[in-house]
């Protein structure tokens, strides 16, 4: 009677099973390694994109602040507000002439900021578009505004008060206007000539901006090649 040795068959089966399991382990390990590599690559790209977005937004905000600073530190505006707040020998004729120069200055700044508004006037009470530039006096009342500047100063007014009292620039955090539009901006105090950043502010400049025209576009247009 011939006896069949079954051990070689069993050994081959065990070897194939071990090889199969080991192959599956290698495949899983490879897939996991590639997934981790892709994840690290995407994390790096997202980090770079976040840095680009932050840099673009910071650049936009810096440009807005510096433009407003140029207006706030303009000698013509400083002299006008000093004369306006003065109670000694204030000439209405001289004040009116200075106001005309300040209006032109405000119009030029508005154009630089993209408002494209040349028809500046005293406080406009007929239309409102939520955005623009304005000049307020020492008590926070509007003196001169770009055309259509908002009449609702409930939110900006708090920042105007804070800026006048502290003598520092105040950021108007993003808020919804009365008409439901997003608004953010800055309030920067104006000081007397040769008295910048010291003493009591003689007034302030207010800039209310549409984030969709600057900040959102920076986020949308920034990309990695």
Coordinates of C-alpha atoms in Angstrom, one line a residue:
X1 CA 0.0 0.0 0.0
X2 CA 1.4 3.4 -1.1
X3 CA 1.4 6.2 1.4
X4 CA 1.0 9.7 0.0
X5 CA 3.0 12.4 1.8
X6 CA 0.7 15.3 2.4
X7 CA 3.2 17.6 4.2
X8 CA 4.7 19.2 1.0
X9 CA 1.2 20.2 -0.1
X10 CA 0.4 21.6 3.3
X11 CA 3.7 23.4 3.4
X12 CA 3.0 24.9 0.0
X13 CA -0.4 26.0 1.1
X14 CA 1.0 27.6 4.2
X15 CA 3.7 29.3 2.2
X16 CA 1.1 30.7 -0.3
X17 CA -1.1 31.9 2.6
X18 CA 1.8 33.6 4.3
X19 CA 2.9 35.2 1.0
X20 CA -0.6 36.3 0.3
X21 CA -1.0 37.9 3.7
X22 CA 2.4 39.5 3.5
X23 CA 1.6 40.9 0.0
X24 CA -1.7 42.4 1.4
X25 CA 0.3 43.9 4.3
X26 CA 2.8 45.5 1.8
X27 CA 0.0 46.9 -0.4
X28 CA -1.8 48.4 2.7
X29 CA 1.5 49.8 3.9
X30 CA 2.3 51.3 0.5
X31 CA -1.2 52.8 0.2
X32 CA -1.0 54.3 3.7
X33 CA 2.5 55.7 3.0
X34 CA 1.3 57.3 -0.2
X35 CA -1.8 58.7 1.6
X36 CA 0.4 60.2 4.3
X37 CA 2.7 61.7 1.7
X38 CA -0.3 63.2 -0.2
X39 CA -1.7 64.5 3.1
X40 CA 1.6 66.1 4.0
X41 CA 1.8 67.6 0.5
X42 CA -1.7 69.1 0.7
X43 CA -1.0 70.4 4.2
X44 CA 2.1 72.1 2.9
X45 CA 0.2 73.6 0.0
X46 CA -2.7 74.7 2.2
X47 CA -0.2 76.3 4.6
X48 CA 1.5 78.2 1.7
X49 CA -1.9 79.3 0.4
X50 CA -2.9 80.5 3.9
X51 CA 0.3 82.5 4.1
X52 CA -0.4 84.0 0.7
X53 CA -3.9 84.9 1.7
X54 CA -2.7 86.4 5.0
X55 CA 0.0 88.4 3.2
X56 CA -2.5 89.7 0.5
X57 CA -5.0 90.7 3.2
X58 CA -2.4 92.4 5.4
X59 CA -1.1 94.3 2.3
X60 CA -4.6 95.4 1.5
X61 CA -5.3 96.6 5.0
X62 CA -1.9 98.3 5.3
X63 CA -2.6 100.2 2.0
X64 CA -6.0 101.3 3.3
X65 CA -4.6 102.5 6.6
X66 CA -1.7 104.4 5.0
X67 CA -4.0 106.1 2.6
X68 CA -6.2 107.2 5.5
X69 CA -3.2 108.3 7.5
X70 CA -2.0 110.5 4.6
X71 CA -5.4 112.2 4.8
X72 CA -5.4 112.5 8.6
X73 CA -1.9 114.0 8.6
X74 CA -2.5 116.4 5.7
X75 CA -1.7 120.0 6.9
X76 CA -4.8 121.4 5.1
X77 CA -7.1 119.1 7.0
X78 CA -5.3 119.7 10.3
X79 CA -5.5 123.5 9.9
X80 CA -9.2 123.3 8.9
X81 CA -10.2 121.3 11.9
X82 CA -8.1 123.5 14.3
X83 CA -9.8 126.6 12.9
X84 CA -13.2 125.0 13.0
X85 CA -12.9 124.1 16.7
X86 CA -11.3 127.4 17.6
X87 CA -13.5 129.9 19.4
X88 CA -11.0 132.8 19.0
X89 CA -11.4 135.1 15.9
X90 CA -12.8 132.4 13.7
X91 CA -13.3 133.8 10.2
X92 CA -16.2 132.3 8.3
X93 CA -14.7 133.4 5.0
X94 CA -11.4 131.7 5.7
X95 CA -13.1 128.6 7.0
X96 CA -15.2 128.3 3.9
X97 CA -12.1 128.6 1.7
X98 CA -10.4 125.9 3.7
X99 CA -13.4 123.7 3.6
X100 CA -13.3 123.9 -0.2
X101 CA -9.7 122.6 -0.2
X102 CA -10.6 119.9 2.2
X103 CA -13.5 118.7 0.0
X104 CA -11.1 118.4 -2.9
X105 CA -8.7 116.5 -0.7
X106 CA -11.5 114.2 0.4
X107 CA -12.6 113.6 -3.2
X108 CA -9.0 112.8 -4.3
X109 CA -8.6 110.3 -1.5
X110 CA -12.0 108.7 -2.3
X111 CA -10.9 108.2 -5.9
X112 CA -7.7 106.5 -4.7
X113 CA -9.8 104.2 -2.6
X114 CA -12.0 103.3 -5.6
X115 CA -15.1 105.2 -4.6
X116 CA -14.9 107.2 -7.8
X117 CA -16.8 110.1 -6.3
X118 CA -15.9 113.7 -7.2
X119 CA -19.2 115.3 -6.1
X120 CA -18.4 115.8 -2.5
X121 CA -20.5 118.1 -0.4
X122 CA -21.5 118.9 3.1
X123 CA -23.4 116.1 4.9
X124 CA -25.6 114.4 2.4
X125 CA -29.0 113.5 3.7
X126 CA -30.7 112.2 0.6
X127 CA -28.9 109.0 -0.4
X128 CA -26.7 106.4 1.2
X129 CA -24.6 103.6 -0.1
X130 CA -23.0 102.4 3.2
X131 CA -19.4 103.2 2.1
X132 CA -17.2 106.2 1.7
X133 CA -15.0 108.6 3.6
X134 CA -16.1 111.3 6.1
X135 CA -14.5 113.9 8.3
X136 CA -15.9 114.5 11.8
X137 CA -15.3 117.3 14.2
X138 CA -14.1 117.1 17.8
X139 CA -17.5 116.1 19.1
X140 CA -17.8 113.3 16.5
X141 CA -20.4 115.1 14.3
X142 CA -20.1 114.7 10.5
X143 CA -18.7 117.7 8.8
X144 CA -17.8 116.7 5.2
X145 CA -18.5 113.3 3.6
X146 CA -18.1 111.6 0.2
X147 CA -21.4 111.6 -1.7
X148 CA -23.9 109.0 -0.3
X149 CA -22.0 108.4 2.9
X150 CA -24.1 106.4 5.3
X151 CA -26.5 108.2 7.7
X152 CA -26.5 105.4 10.2
X153 CA -23.5 106.0 12.4
X154 CA -24.6 103.7 15.3
X155 CA -21.7 101.3 14.8
X156 CA -19.0 103.6 13.3
X157 CA -20.0 106.3 15.9
X158 CA -18.7 104.1 18.8
X159 CA -15.4 103.8 17.1
X160 CA -15.3 107.5 16.4
X161 CA -15.8 108.2 20.1
X162 CA -13.1 105.7 21.0
X163 CA -10.6 107.2 18.5
X164 CA -11.2 110.8 19.6
X165 CA -10.8 109.9 23.3
X166 CA -7.8 107.6 23.0
X167 CA -6.1 109.5 20.2
X168 CA -5.4 106.3 18.3
X169 CA -6.7 104.5 15.2
X170 CA -9.7 102.4 15.7
X171 CA -10.6 99.4 13.5
X172 CA -14.3 99.1 12.6
X173 CA -14.8 95.4 12.7
X174 CA -16.9 93.8 10.0
X175 CA -20.6 94.4 10.6
X176 CA -23.9 94.4 8.7
X177 CA -25.2 97.8 7.7
X178 CA -28.8 98.8 8.1
X179 CA -29.4 97.7 4.5
X180 CA -27.7 94.3 5.2
X181 CA -24.4 95.0 3.4
X182 CA -21.1 94.0 4.9
X183 CA -19.0 96.9 6.1
X184 CA -15.6 97.4 7.8
X185 CA -13.3 100.3 8.1
X186 CA -11.1 102.6 10.1
X187 CA -11.3 105.7 12.2
X188 CA -8.1 107.8 12.5
X189 CA -7.8 110.9 14.7
X190 CA -6.6 114.2 13.4
X191 CA -4.3 116.4 15.5
X192 CA -3.2 120.0 15.3
X193 CA -0.2 120.9 13.2
X194 CA 3.1 120.0 14.8
X195 CA 1.2 118.1 17.4
X196 CA 0.7 114.7 15.8
X197 CA -0.1 111.8 18.0
X198 CA -0.1 114.0 21.1
X199 CA -2.6 116.2 22.8
X200 CA -6.3 116.1 22.1
X201 CA -7.6 115.2 18.7
X202 CA -9.3 118.0 16.8
X203 CA -11.4 115.6 14.8
X204 CA -11.1 112.3 12.9
X205 CA -11.4 110.8 9.4
X206 CA -13.7 107.8 8.9
X207 CA -13.4 105.3 6.1
X208 CA -16.1 102.6 5.6
X209 CA -15.3 99.9 3.1
X210 CA -16.9 97.0 1.2
X211 CA -14.9 93.8 2.0
X212 CA -16.1 92.3 -1.3
X213 CA -14.3 95.0 -3.3
X214 CA -10.9 94.3 -1.7
X215 CA -10.5 91.6 0.9
X216 CA -12.8 89.0 -0.7
X217 CA -11.1 89.5 -4.1
X218 CA -7.7 88.9 -2.5
X219 CA -8.9 85.6 -1.2
X220 CA -10.5 84.6 -4.4
X221 CA -7.6 85.5 -6.7
X222 CA -4.7 84.2 -4.6
X223 CA -3.6 80.8 -5.8
X224 CA -0.6 78.5 -6.1
X225 CA 0.9 77.8 -9.5

